[in-house]
Amino acid sequence: MYFRRLNLKLTTIKMAVLQKIRQRSLLLILVIGFSLLAFIVQDLYNNGNFGANSKYIGTVNGKDISFEDFRIKVSNVEKSGQGTTATQAANRVWDQEVSIALLTAEFDKLGIRVGKKHIYEVLKSDQNIGQNQLFLNAAGKFDEKKFEEYFKANPEQAQMIKDREKDSELNAKFQIYNSLVKAATYTTEAEGKYKYESETNKASFDYVSVLFSTVKDSEVKISDDEITAFMKENEKKYKAEESRELEYVTIEDKASVEDEAEVKTNITSLLSGRVVYNNAASKNDTLAGFKATANTIEFVNENSDVPYDSTYVAKKDLPAESAEQLFNLAYGDVYGPYLKGNYYCISKSLGRKAGANAKASHVLISWEGTQVPNKKEKRTKEQAKAKADLILAQAQANPSSFMMLALMNSDDSSSQQGGDLGYFGPGQMVKPFNDFVFSNPIGKIGMVETAFGYHIINITDKQDAVRLATIAQKIEPSESTVNATFNKAVKFEIDANEKDFEKVAKEAKLKINPSVKVKVMDEGFGSIANQRQIVHWAFEKDTKVGDVKRFEVTNVGNIIVKLKKVNEAGLTPLDEARIAIEPILKNKKKAAKIKAKMTGTSLEAIAKANGSTVQKALDLTMANPTLQGVGAEPKVVGVAFGIGVNKISTPIEGVSGIYVVKTSAVLKAPVLKNHTDFVAKLKSQTSSYSNRVIPALKVDAKIEDNRPQFNY
């Protein structure tokens, strides 16, 4: 009776609740709908698909880069580049788009234009177009009319060729621009003369030096303001992108000692027979173990994490710690368990094979038409045969000369190793080569012909090898170990968000890894590759300094990361800049202290006042201004050339200290009619100057990168 009343009461309550829901149904629908709309709007905003800048992935000097075009290009790079990650593809396309924008602006400034002829020349240079049979005339030449007619007849491919023509137009303009840049970088006769004189004019002088190292660092202090001021004076050099500094601990997903012991016990139990209950026969059956099994291969495939491998293995390729025992096993004998990487193994010998692997050297003599890229000389097949016969005779007459014969004559890249090809197994070389090596003894020298040319072969060694049936079981963390690791990681994350990161790590006996600095488009995280998720988190608006987050990383485990520092775009962070700038500024202050004491009417007096000695420098040139025991001091040597003989200089601030010099002699170089050789030297140095154009344009460009807003 009591339970009936209770049920009735519960039913009444239920009905009342339902009635309330019905009465508020419109309100509930509106609330749920509004919440969903807010969620969608927030997602669109966060992904960069909503708002004023949603169409543009970035801008270069005010020129917008379309997100949609960028996305398609990134997708194409990902598809075409094997193993290319999304971030790598995005970085590659971004660099390309920035370069195109910068160069296009330069083309417009210079008024560079290209016509149809220029574009077709670029298109023809592409073998897929220039050598395509569809576009060739009867004489085998590219025919513009056939090319145009083809795309008129195939309008579905017209867009593709329009894109190619657009790229070709850009390429043609760049070729003109590049030619202009190269033409502008010329070397004058005067520059050649200066180089000649800087290498040949010689100065000898006496000098007194007081090195910066003689003043203690503790005597000169450098403030943060001084470092900042120095960076502002050299703003381009110390310009820095926005970055984040992270510190982290790693809790690896690795097997425990108990897990390892369990795998070892499991694999050991396979050695001997075991008793299992046969349900069908209602009795116990005794199954043979690995030692006694009649079907070894089937037994391996049923019990191993790694399938049976019939390959014969040389002793050098066996696990080092177990190689001796495994290589010398008698047929049918079993060895193990033993460790091989992350596996416990047991192995049974299935026999040994003499000469299973061979080592050989060769001299390759190819001829025109063979698939060999590095021919030492052009020759016909008949000429190649004659040369190969001669080398074969020389090698057979004097086997010790084989290395030199290969080095001097072989068309193969192995010539640099004296023709040595190392060890190889049956089937790894082309058939005639393979058959000769594996059917002849060590020391045999002979010749075979293949599609590559004539090979003069010297068989230098052979190895016996063993075939092993190996059961390998991987040492992996058990479910309980994985759970314990997960719980430890989660607890650390919670504790580190509430307490001091370093203290929590110490209590958990975990090592904090050295801080890692990441930029907004970095993909790697320290030594751990492809961790955009961590970099993304570090740059999210809601992530604040001191925040801690746990990440699960495949093949690593749990990484718990703390945002340690935020570096905004601008000047290099002080703690990083100090390492490079502080010594420069300290030397400036040391220079002022030293200069105050570098007074006197003679070098001897100056040396005495500074506890130094007068030293000599003989026959120094501007091309090599090195003072013995100090290093390069171009300013000091330059003053020695310029002040005149027997005159004393004022104190000179050099690289390593303060110097006063007195020139004793200047030997001028003989006058040359021309300086052609020196001009040529300088020209070779300027040949790569055109490659500096884009980096130089980037330095002064205003570039806005919105990729992070689009989750790249």
XYZ file of C-alpha atoms in Angstrom:
712
model
C 0.000 0.000 0.000
C 2.877 2.317 0.889
C 4.644 1.696 -2.442
C 1.429 2.255 -4.406
C 1.000 5.661 -2.729
C 4.680 6.471 -3.407
C 4.292 5.565 -7.094
C 1.154 7.685 -7.334
C 3.004 10.625 -5.797
C 5.935 10.268 -8.213
C 3.519 10.082 -11.165
C 1.813 13.272 -9.995
C 5.173 15.089 -9.734
C 6.159 13.858 -13.193
C 2.914 15.096 -14.730
C 3.353 18.500 -13.067
C 6.881 18.838 -14.485
C 5.658 17.911 -17.987
C 2.861 20.451 -17.693
C 5.400 23.162 -16.743
C 7.547 22.209 -19.768
C 4.555 22.446 -22.084
C 3.725 25.879 -20.675
C 7.335 27.067 -21.214
C 7.968 25.236 -24.501
C 8.202 28.383 -26.649
C 10.644 29.990 -24.197
C 12.796 26.843 -24.141
C 12.904 26.688 -27.947
C 13.955 30.341 -28.128
C 16.686 29.847 -25.463
C 18.065 26.716 -27.165
C 17.920 28.371 -30.585
C 19.695 31.491 -29.333
C 22.404 29.361 -27.661
C 23.018 27.415 -30.880
C 23.174 30.636 -32.915
C 25.640 32.158 -30.446
C 27.780 29.022 -30.620
C 27.841 29.107 -34.444
C 28.611 32.835 -34.569
C 31.452 32.434 -32.057
C 32.881 29.511 -34.040
C 32.740 31.503 -37.277
C 34.416 34.462 -35.606
C 37.151 32.360 -34.015
C 37.898 30.645 -37.329
C 38.285 33.887 -39.180
C 35.221 33.375 -41.356
C 33.212 36.256 -39.907
C 34.131 39.906 -39.772
C 35.928 42.553 -41.737
C 39.110 40.568 -42.516
C 37.471 37.198 -43.212
C 38.261 37.272 -46.965
C 42.001 37.867 -46.609
C 44.717 35.600 -45.310
C 47.050 38.590 -45.129
C 48.278 41.787 -46.773
C 51.612 42.873 -48.230
C 52.121 46.645 -48.419
C 48.356 47.084 -48.549
C 47.802 44.372 -51.194
C 45.328 41.752 -49.919
C 45.901 38.015 -50.352
C 42.639 36.134 -50.890
C 41.900 33.401 -48.357
C 40.051 31.266 -50.897
C 42.926 31.349 -53.427
C 45.391 30.658 -50.632
C 43.355 27.697 -49.360
C 43.223 26.093 -52.821
C 46.974 26.528 -53.340
C 47.755 25.027 -49.931
C 45.505 22.068 -50.712
C 47.299 21.528 -54.038
C 50.717 21.623 -52.361
C 49.560 19.099 -49.749
C 48.344 16.759 -52.481
C 51.457 17.081 -54.625
C 54.080 16.997 -51.887
C 54.523 13.546 -50.386
C 54.647 13.793 -46.602
C 54.040 17.565 -46.635
C 52.061 18.660 -43.579
C 49.345 21.318 -43.661
C 51.608 23.798 -41.861
C 54.552 23.167 -44.184
C 52.262 23.645 -47.186
C 50.807 26.861 -45.705
C 54.296 28.243 -45.002
C 55.486 27.418 -48.510
C 52.476 29.043 -50.189
C 52.675 32.071 -47.860
C 56.342 32.700 -48.724
C 55.454 32.368 -52.398
C 52.496 34.788 -52.157
C 54.563 37.375 -50.254
C 57.340 37.148 -52.860
C 54.856 37.498 -55.726
C 53.223 40.550 -54.123
C 56.589 42.248 -53.513
C 57.920 41.494 -56.992
C 54.689 42.484 -58.753
C 54.894 45.895 -57.086
C 58.479 46.230 -58.354
C 57.424 45.206 -61.888
C 54.744 47.933 -61.846
C 57.175 50.580 -60.568
C 59.638 49.761 -63.337
C 56.934 49.493 -65.993
C 57.900 45.925 -66.910
C 55.447 44.514 -69.447
C 55.431 41.244 -71.389
C 53.588 40.271 -74.542
C 52.215 37.059 -75.943
C 55.606 36.105 -77.373
C 57.295 36.280 -73.955
C 54.553 34.182 -72.362
C 54.740 31.525 -75.086
C 58.511 31.285 -74.707
C 58.052 30.484 -71.011
C 55.265 27.985 -71.765
C 57.427 26.250 -74.393
C 60.205 25.762 -71.855
C 57.858 23.398 -69.988
C 58.415 19.978 -71.584
C 54.793 18.983 -70.947
C 53.791 21.803 -73.299
C 56.811 22.502 -75.509
C 57.387 18.804 -76.317
C 53.747 17.702 -76.281
C 52.849 15.928 -79.568
C 49.452 17.665 -79.565
C 51.136 21.033 -80.066
C 53.922 20.123 -82.541
C 53.840 20.774 -86.278
C 55.124 18.492 -89.041
C 58.672 19.701 -88.428
C 58.437 18.743 -84.752
C 58.359 22.379 -83.588
C 55.939 23.973 -81.131
C 53.025 25.469 -83.096
C 51.186 28.330 -81.402
C 48.129 27.917 -83.664
C 47.775 24.212 -82.807
C 48.161 25.109 -79.155
C 45.390 27.728 -79.304
C 43.095 25.548 -81.425
C 43.388 22.672 -78.965
C 42.028 24.778 -76.089
C 39.300 26.258 -78.241
C 38.187 22.674 -78.992
C 38.553 21.688 -75.311
C 36.982 24.574 -73.343
C 36.836 22.473 -70.155
C 40.637 22.773 -69.984
C 40.730 26.467 -70.867
C 40.830 27.617 -67.216
C 43.840 25.429 -66.564
C 45.799 27.045 -69.392
C 44.695 30.528 -68.279
C 46.254 29.817 -64.882
C 49.405 28.567 -66.596
C 49.549 31.677 -68.783
C 49.176 33.872 -65.685
C 52.107 32.071 -64.026
C 54.108 32.301 -67.255
C 53.470 36.047 -67.503
C 54.793 36.470 -63.958
C 57.765 34.260 -64.756
C 58.551 36.225 -67.924
C 58.445 39.518 -65.996
C 60.731 38.066 -63.334
C 63.259 36.993 -65.979
C 63.371 40.581 -67.287
C 63.584 41.970 -63.729
C 66.326 39.502 -62.788
C 68.291 40.449 -65.909
C 68.038 44.119 -64.921
C 69.276 43.373 -61.390
C 72.196 41.301 -62.697
C 73.064 43.999 -65.234
C 73.117 46.572 -62.421
C 75.621 44.581 -60.372
C 78.837 45.148 -62.311
C 82.449 45.453 -61.208
C 84.627 48.412 -62.229
C 88.318 48.548 -63.018
C 88.722 50.786 -59.934
C 87.265 48.053 -57.726
C 89.652 45.523 -59.280
C 92.545 47.885 -58.593
C 91.460 48.339 -54.966
C 91.267 44.545 -54.477
C 94.738 44.117 -55.991
C 96.196 46.783 -53.727
C 94.424 45.499 -50.600
C 96.013 42.102 -51.217
C 99.457 43.371 -52.210
C 100.201 46.678 -50.420
C 102.029 45.966 -47.144
C 102.446 47.951 -43.947
C 104.847 47.364 -41.046
C 104.335 49.163 -37.752
C 105.002 49.215 -34.024
C 102.047 49.338 -31.693
C 100.875 49.321 -28.084
C 97.668 47.512 -27.223
C 95.517 47.367 -24.118
C 92.893 44.679 -24.543
C 89.323 44.999 -23.243
C 89.864 41.780 -21.267
C 92.295 43.648 -18.963
C 89.319 45.558 -17.494
C 87.108 43.411 -15.254
C 83.480 43.006 -16.317
C 82.444 43.883 -12.760
C 83.827 47.415 -13.290
C 81.291 48.193 -16.048
C 77.537 47.700 -15.598
C 74.978 47.685 -18.403
C 71.332 48.516 -17.637
C 68.212 47.253 -19.402
C 67.588 50.799 -20.646
C 70.991 50.903 -22.325
C 70.331 47.595 -24.097
C 66.894 48.806 -25.223
C 68.379 52.071 -26.499
C 71.031 50.141 -28.463
C 68.348 47.952 -30.057
C 66.317 51.015 -31.042
C 69.394 52.471 -32.750
C 69.736 49.180 -34.672
C 66.028 48.422 -34.991
C 66.174 46.350 -38.190
C 68.819 44.049 -36.757
C 66.914 43.431 -33.517
C 63.409 43.239 -34.966
C 61.498 40.272 -33.517
C 58.255 38.475 -34.330
C 55.598 37.766 -31.725
C 56.513 34.655 -29.750
C 55.646 32.584 -26.706
C 57.938 30.929 -24.190
C 56.766 27.563 -22.867
C 58.030 25.131 -20.281
C 56.772 21.596 -19.997
C 57.032 18.162 -18.449
C 56.577 14.857 -20.243
C 54.832 11.840 -18.737
C 55.612 9.053 -21.158
C 53.314 6.211 -22.116
C 55.813 3.465 -21.448
C 55.636 -0.022 -20.056
C 56.281 -0.559 -16.360
C 58.744 -3.082 -14.944
C 55.726 -5.334 -14.249
C 54.546 -5.020 -17.883
C 57.993 -5.980 -19.144
C 58.140 -8.947 -16.779
C 54.706 -10.124 -17.947
C 55.780 -10.096 -21.626
C 58.947 -12.001 -20.728
C 56.901 -14.586 -18.791
C 54.432 -14.964 -21.691
C 57.121 -15.519 -24.304
C 59.082 -17.888 -22.041
C 55.972 -20.026 -21.591
C 55.955 -20.676 -25.364
C 59.263 -22.530 -25.217
C 57.822 -25.667 -23.621
C 54.623 -27.595 -24.210
C 51.453 -26.537 -22.454
C 48.213 -28.234 -21.425
C 44.880 -26.864 -22.689
C 41.359 -28.127 -22.204
C 39.678 -29.507 -25.352
C 35.945 -28.700 -25.086
C 35.009 -30.924 -28.029
C 36.715 -33.990 -26.551
C 36.101 -33.004 -22.910
C 39.706 -33.684 -21.987
C 43.104 -31.992 -21.620
C 45.425 -31.805 -24.663
C 49.179 -31.222 -24.533
C 50.331 -28.733 -27.194
C 53.946 -28.713 -28.352
C 56.061 -25.652 -27.483
C 58.379 -23.686 -29.765
C 61.234 -26.138 -29.250
C 59.267 -29.242 -30.273
C 56.624 -27.878 -32.670
C 56.402 -29.664 -36.026
C 55.333 -26.503 -37.856
C 57.712 -23.750 -36.761
C 56.555 -21.097 -39.243
C 52.879 -21.515 -38.341
C 53.788 -21.415 -34.624
C 55.658 -18.105 -35.155
C 52.792 -16.467 -37.065
C 50.277 -17.531 -34.391
C 52.287 -16.179 -31.452
C 54.470 -13.326 -32.740
C 53.710 -9.639 -33.178
C 56.108 -9.722 -36.150
C 55.416 -12.226 -38.987
C 57.917 -14.919 -39.948
C 60.757 -13.643 -42.151
C 62.604 -16.174 -44.319
C 65.550 -13.838 -45.044
C 69.074 -15.034 -44.258
C 70.703 -12.591 -41.835
C 74.426 -11.817 -41.551
C 76.026 -11.772 -38.108
C 76.583 -7.990 -38.307
C 72.818 -7.460 -38.695
C 71.840 -9.447 -35.594
C 71.229 -7.707 -32.236
C 74.736 -6.907 -30.964
C 74.297 -8.372 -27.457
C 72.922 -11.673 -28.760
C 74.674 -11.932 -32.153
C 77.244 -14.542 -31.086
C 74.674 -16.941 -29.616
C 72.159 -16.522 -32.457
C 74.722 -16.905 -35.229
C 76.183 -20.093 -33.752
C 72.893 -21.868 -32.957
C 72.754 -25.467 -34.207
C 69.897 -26.322 -36.555
C 66.669 -26.627 -34.529
C 68.132 -25.119 -31.359
C 66.343 -22.248 -29.605
C 67.808 -19.150 -27.921
C 66.024 -16.652 -25.701
C 64.248 -14.790 -24.398
C 66.408 -11.788 -25.361
C 65.721 -8.102 -25.926
C 65.638 -6.567 -29.396
C 64.549 -2.948 -29.167
C 61.039 -2.865 -27.657
C 60.502 -6.594 -28.123
C 61.204 -9.755 -26.155
C 62.227 -12.477 -28.594
C 62.922 -16.202 -28.824
C 64.594 -17.585 -31.952
C 65.027 -21.023 -33.499
C 67.757 -21.754 -36.058
C 66.510 -22.964 -39.437
C 69.972 -23.336 -40.892
C 73.000 -21.476 -42.195
C 73.897 -20.479 -45.733
C 77.478 -19.997 -46.911
C 78.157 -16.837 -48.913
C 74.622 -15.519 -48.465
C 75.844 -11.901 -48.667
C 78.636 -10.633 -50.864
C 80.847 -7.584 -51.066
C 82.208 -6.357 -54.388
C 83.834 -3.419 -56.131
C 83.373 -2.467 -59.766
C 84.488 -0.148 -62.533
C 81.577 0.941 -64.747
C 82.322 1.918 -68.352
C 79.172 3.213 -70.028
C 78.437 4.568 -73.491
C 76.122 7.112 -75.075
C 72.528 5.969 -74.600
C 72.918 4.190 -71.235
C 71.058 5.517 -68.174
C 74.171 6.835 -66.434
C 74.207 10.567 -65.459
C 77.906 11.037 -64.623
C 79.807 9.744 -67.655
C 83.460 10.764 -67.489
C 83.670 10.957 -71.291
C 81.544 10.480 -74.404
C 82.059 7.115 -76.125
C 80.339 4.605 -78.382
C 79.582 1.066 -77.233
C 82.551 -0.229 -79.227
C 84.856 2.331 -77.598
C 83.438 1.413 -74.182
C 84.122 -2.306 -74.819
C 87.694 -1.613 -75.851
C 88.302 0.478 -72.724
C 86.605 -2.097 -70.456
C 88.775 -4.907 -71.906
C 91.905 -2.868 -71.233
C 90.877 -2.134 -67.600
C 89.923 -5.801 -67.059
C 93.381 -6.895 -68.216
C 95.050 -4.326 -65.922
C 92.928 -5.384 -62.919
C 93.565 -9.095 -63.447
C 97.293 -8.483 -63.848
C 97.471 -6.312 -60.718
C 94.402 -6.743 -58.412
C 95.820 -4.246 -55.900
C 95.362 -1.473 -58.493
C 91.572 -1.998 -58.640
C 90.757 0.896 -56.313
C 92.774 3.375 -58.372
C 91.331 2.037 -61.642
C 87.805 2.645 -60.302
C 88.675 6.097 -58.985
C 90.141 7.210 -62.321
C 87.786 5.501 -64.786
C 84.418 4.465 -63.357
C 81.258 6.301 -64.485
C 79.542 5.247 -61.257
C 79.307 7.420 -58.126
C 80.997 4.585 -56.191
C 84.251 5.631 -57.913
C 84.853 7.995 -54.965
C 85.000 4.902 -52.728
C 87.320 3.084 -55.142
C 84.343 1.253 -56.664
C 83.315 -0.323 -53.338
C 79.592 -1.271 -53.344
C 79.489 -2.653 -49.803
C 77.591 -5.804 -48.841
C 74.443 -6.896 -50.679
C 72.191 -9.932 -50.859
C 70.935 -12.009 -53.792
C 68.577 -10.117 -56.084
C 69.722 -6.646 -55.044
C 71.844 -6.125 -58.162
C 70.879 -6.469 -61.841
C 70.851 -10.135 -62.925
C 74.171 -10.433 -64.843
C 75.992 -8.645 -62.004
C 74.195 -10.735 -59.350
C 74.896 -14.048 -61.154
C 78.606 -13.311 -61.534
C 79.102 -12.362 -57.885
C 77.137 -15.233 -56.342
C 78.528 -17.927 -58.651
C 82.222 -17.072 -58.216
C 84.656 -17.155 -55.269
C 86.244 -14.241 -53.373
C 89.054 -12.646 -55.393
C 87.531 -13.384 -58.788
C 87.782 -10.473 -61.245
C 85.614 -10.524 -64.352
C 83.357 -8.469 -66.613
C 79.624 -8.456 -67.361
C 77.400 -6.283 -69.539
C 74.190 -4.684 -68.231
C 71.885 -1.865 -69.328
C 74.224 0.513 -67.475
C 77.386 -0.466 -69.330
C 80.337 -2.831 -68.866
C 81.133 -3.732 -65.243
C 84.617 -4.925 -64.321
C 83.864 -6.682 -61.007
C 86.117 -7.641 -58.120
C 84.511 -9.963 -55.518
C 86.104 -8.820 -52.249
C 84.246 -10.743 -49.518
C 81.374 -13.094 -48.741
C 79.458 -13.618 -45.526
C 77.669 -16.634 -44.121
C 74.179 -15.898 -42.872
C 71.595 -17.654 -40.711
C 67.864 -18.049 -41.095
C 65.972 -17.648 -37.844
C 62.359 -18.244 -36.909
C 61.737 -15.525 -34.328
C 58.764 -14.953 -32.053
C 58.779 -11.262 -31.052
C 56.296 -9.787 -28.595
C 56.207 -6.042 -28.102
C 56.719 -4.581 -24.655
C 53.767 -2.221 -24.270
C 52.121 -0.546 -21.307
C 49.211 -2.534 -19.907
C 45.750 -1.028 -19.452
C 46.413 -0.479 -15.762
C 49.718 1.265 -16.560
C 48.028 3.486 -19.177
C 45.320 4.389 -16.644
C 47.901 5.167 -13.964
C 49.866 7.373 -16.428
C 46.689 9.200 -17.467
C 45.665 9.797 -13.838
C 49.141 11.076 -13.002
C 49.071 13.473 -15.968
C 45.584 14.780 -15.169
C 46.491 15.259 -11.487
C 49.644 17.141 -12.472
C 47.643 19.419 -14.796
C 45.111 20.217 -12.067
C 47.748 20.781 -9.373
C 49.960 22.893 -11.668
C 47.024 25.177 -12.504
C 46.478 25.806 -8.792
C 50.051 25.757 -7.435
C 53.619 26.520 -8.530
C 54.560 24.536 -11.670
C 58.120 23.882 -10.540
C 57.060 22.786 -7.045
C 54.404 20.407 -8.387
C 56.940 18.884 -10.817
C 59.412 18.381 -7.980
C 56.774 16.688 -5.805
C 55.800 14.404 -8.701
C 59.507 13.668 -9.374
C 59.199 14.996 -12.925
C 61.871 16.928 -14.804
C 60.929 20.296 -16.305
C 62.352 20.482 -19.824
C 64.306 23.593 -20.905
C 62.041 26.437 -22.019
C 60.938 26.390 -25.646
C 60.334 29.540 -27.687
C 57.695 29.248 -30.431
C 56.452 31.621 -33.129
C 52.861 31.785 -34.284
C 53.385 29.619 -37.402
C 55.824 27.132 -35.891
C 54.905 23.509 -36.300
C 57.402 21.798 -34.058
C 57.477 22.107 -30.296
C 61.053 21.780 -29.110
C 62.280 18.337 -30.208
C 58.708 17.097 -30.700
C 57.610 17.512 -34.327
C 54.153 18.308 -35.726
C 52.580 19.794 -32.601
C 50.510 22.648 -33.970
C 47.913 21.975 -31.269
C 50.353 23.171 -28.589
C 51.444 26.237 -30.578
C 47.796 27.091 -31.329
C 46.951 26.951 -27.627
C 49.891 29.168 -26.691
C 48.667 31.921 -29.044
C 44.946 31.739 -28.229
C 43.500 34.984 -26.842
C 42.190 33.241 -23.721
C 45.577 31.685 -22.843
C 47.284 33.754 -20.175
C 50.782 33.659 -18.687
C 50.838 30.928 -16.029
C 48.115 28.814 -17.686
C 48.787 25.081 -17.825
C 47.317 22.534 -20.251
C 47.781 18.818 -20.886
C 48.197 17.427 -24.411
C 48.197 13.816 -25.549
C 50.934 13.235 -28.114
C 51.120 10.038 -30.159
C 54.217 7.913 -29.488
C 55.235 10.246 -26.665
C 52.534 10.323 -24.013
C 51.243 13.298 -22.051
C 52.879 16.712 -22.315
C 51.832 19.243 -19.699
C 52.695 22.749 -20.882
C 52.868 26.065 -19.044
C 52.791 29.427 -20.831
C 55.788 31.081 -19.209
C 56.114 34.308 -21.165
C 54.468 36.341 -23.944
C 56.781 38.298 -26.248
C 54.934 40.845 -28.382
C 56.185 41.767 -31.852
C 58.809 44.512 -31.800
C 62.302 44.428 -30.371
C 64.074 41.221 -29.326
C 63.234 40.307 -25.691
C 65.769 41.763 -23.265
C 66.930 38.455 -21.810
C 67.780 37.202 -25.320
C 69.296 40.461 -26.548
C 71.523 40.871 -23.476
C 73.727 37.898 -24.448
C 74.773 39.569 -27.718
C 74.549 43.263 -26.850
C 76.014 43.408 -23.333
C 79.615 42.572 -24.441
C 79.422 45.292 -27.125
C 78.279 47.951 -24.665
C 80.739 46.801 -21.998
C 83.596 47.137 -24.482
C 82.424 50.678 -25.267
C 82.689 51.605 -21.581
C 85.990 49.759 -21.210
C 87.277 51.651 -24.250
C 86.565 54.989 -22.548
C 88.474 53.874 -19.417
C 91.450 52.604 -21.425
C 91.636 55.628 -23.766
C 91.992 57.961 -20.768
C 95.314 56.248 -19.927
C 96.596 55.904 -23.510
C 98.597 59.151 -23.422
C 102.268 59.908 -24.000
C 104.722 61.345 -26.518
C 106.157 57.976 -27.499
C 104.992 54.367 -27.770
C 107.373 53.437 -24.969
C 105.832 56.028 -22.632
C 102.296 54.894 -23.499
C 103.273 51.242 -22.937
C 104.842 52.049 -19.573
C 101.762 53.996 -18.415
C 99.547 51.019 -19.199
C 101.764 48.151 -18.046
C 102.136 46.991 -21.639
C 104.944 46.543 -24.188
C 105.695 47.820 -27.674
C 105.044 45.133 -30.290
C 105.830 44.813 -33.992
C 103.621 43.919 -36.955
C 105.365 43.107 -40.238
C 104.025 43.170 -43.813
C 100.294 43.176 -43.038
C 97.748 43.729 -45.805
C 94.209 45.082 -45.732
C 93.013 41.758 -47.162
C 94.470 39.944 -44.139
C 94.694 42.458 -41.234
C 95.499 39.908 -38.516
C 97.606 40.797 -35.484
C 99.459 37.839 -34.012
C 97.859 36.505 -30.836
C 94.881 38.882 -31.125
C 92.987 38.338 -34.381
C 91.662 40.531 -37.180
C 91.963 44.271 -36.545
C 91.106 45.978 -39.869
C 90.700 49.464 -38.365
C 94.166 49.308 -36.757
C 95.868 48.142 -39.974
C 93.912 50.729 -41.981
C 95.196 53.548 -39.755
C 98.754 52.199 -40.127
C 98.437 52.563 -43.915
C 96.957 56.045 -43.672
C 98.839 58.062 -41.045
C 102.245 58.239 -42.746
C 105.649 56.828 -41.801
C 107.057 57.593 -38.302
C 103.842 59.220 -37.114
C 102.001 58.138 -33.939
C 98.254 57.648 -34.135
C 95.636 58.683 -31.660
C 94.050 55.772 -29.669
C 92.187 53.435 -32.048
C 89.168 51.465 -30.835
C 89.648 48.031 -32.376
C 87.784 44.737 -32.141
C 89.658 43.414 -29.092
C 91.049 46.519 -27.446
C 92.542 50.006 -27.776
C 95.673 50.493 -29.928
C 98.202 53.202 -30.689
C 100.380 52.616 -33.768
C 103.524 54.064 -35.322
C 104.088 53.121 -38.973
C 107.631 52.150 -39.870
C 107.179 51.307 -43.577
C 104.540 51.055 -46.316
C 105.407 48.953 -49.370
C 103.286 49.795 -52.409
C 102.336 47.115 -54.932
C 103.841 47.288 -58.454
C 101.641 49.170 -60.921
C 99.651 46.923 -63.298
C 98.377 47.902 -66.760
C 95.012 46.337 -65.952
C 93.387 44.428 -63.122
C 91.351 41.916 -65.138
C 92.026 38.939 -62.840
C 90.941 40.885 -59.757
C 87.836 42.218 -61.495
C 86.966 38.584 -62.365
C 87.357 37.581 -58.699
C 84.936 40.280 -57.614
C 82.459 39.413 -60.390
C 82.262 35.820 -59.157
C 81.331 37.163 -55.712
C 78.529 39.343 -57.106
C 76.898 36.592 -59.207
C 74.522 35.645 -56.375
C 73.533 39.221 -55.456
C 70.211 38.927 -57.312
C 69.146 36.305 -54.740
C 69.198 39.032 -52.082
C 66.423 41.076 -53.699
C 63.402 39.402 -52.069
C 64.917 39.284 -48.531
C 65.792 42.989 -48.926
C 62.258 43.849 -50.057
C 60.812 41.949 -47.088
C 62.838 43.990 -44.603
C 61.102 47.240 -45.567
C 57.693 45.738 -46.373
C 54.609 46.037 -44.204
C 53.374 42.444 -44.002
C 50.259 41.383 -42.113
C 49.917 37.625 -41.592
C 46.387 36.491 -40.658
C 46.957 32.741 -41.053
C 46.465 31.930 -37.345
C 42.949 33.424 -37.552
C 42.142 30.763 -40.149
C 43.526 27.917 -37.986
C 46.648 27.384 -40.075
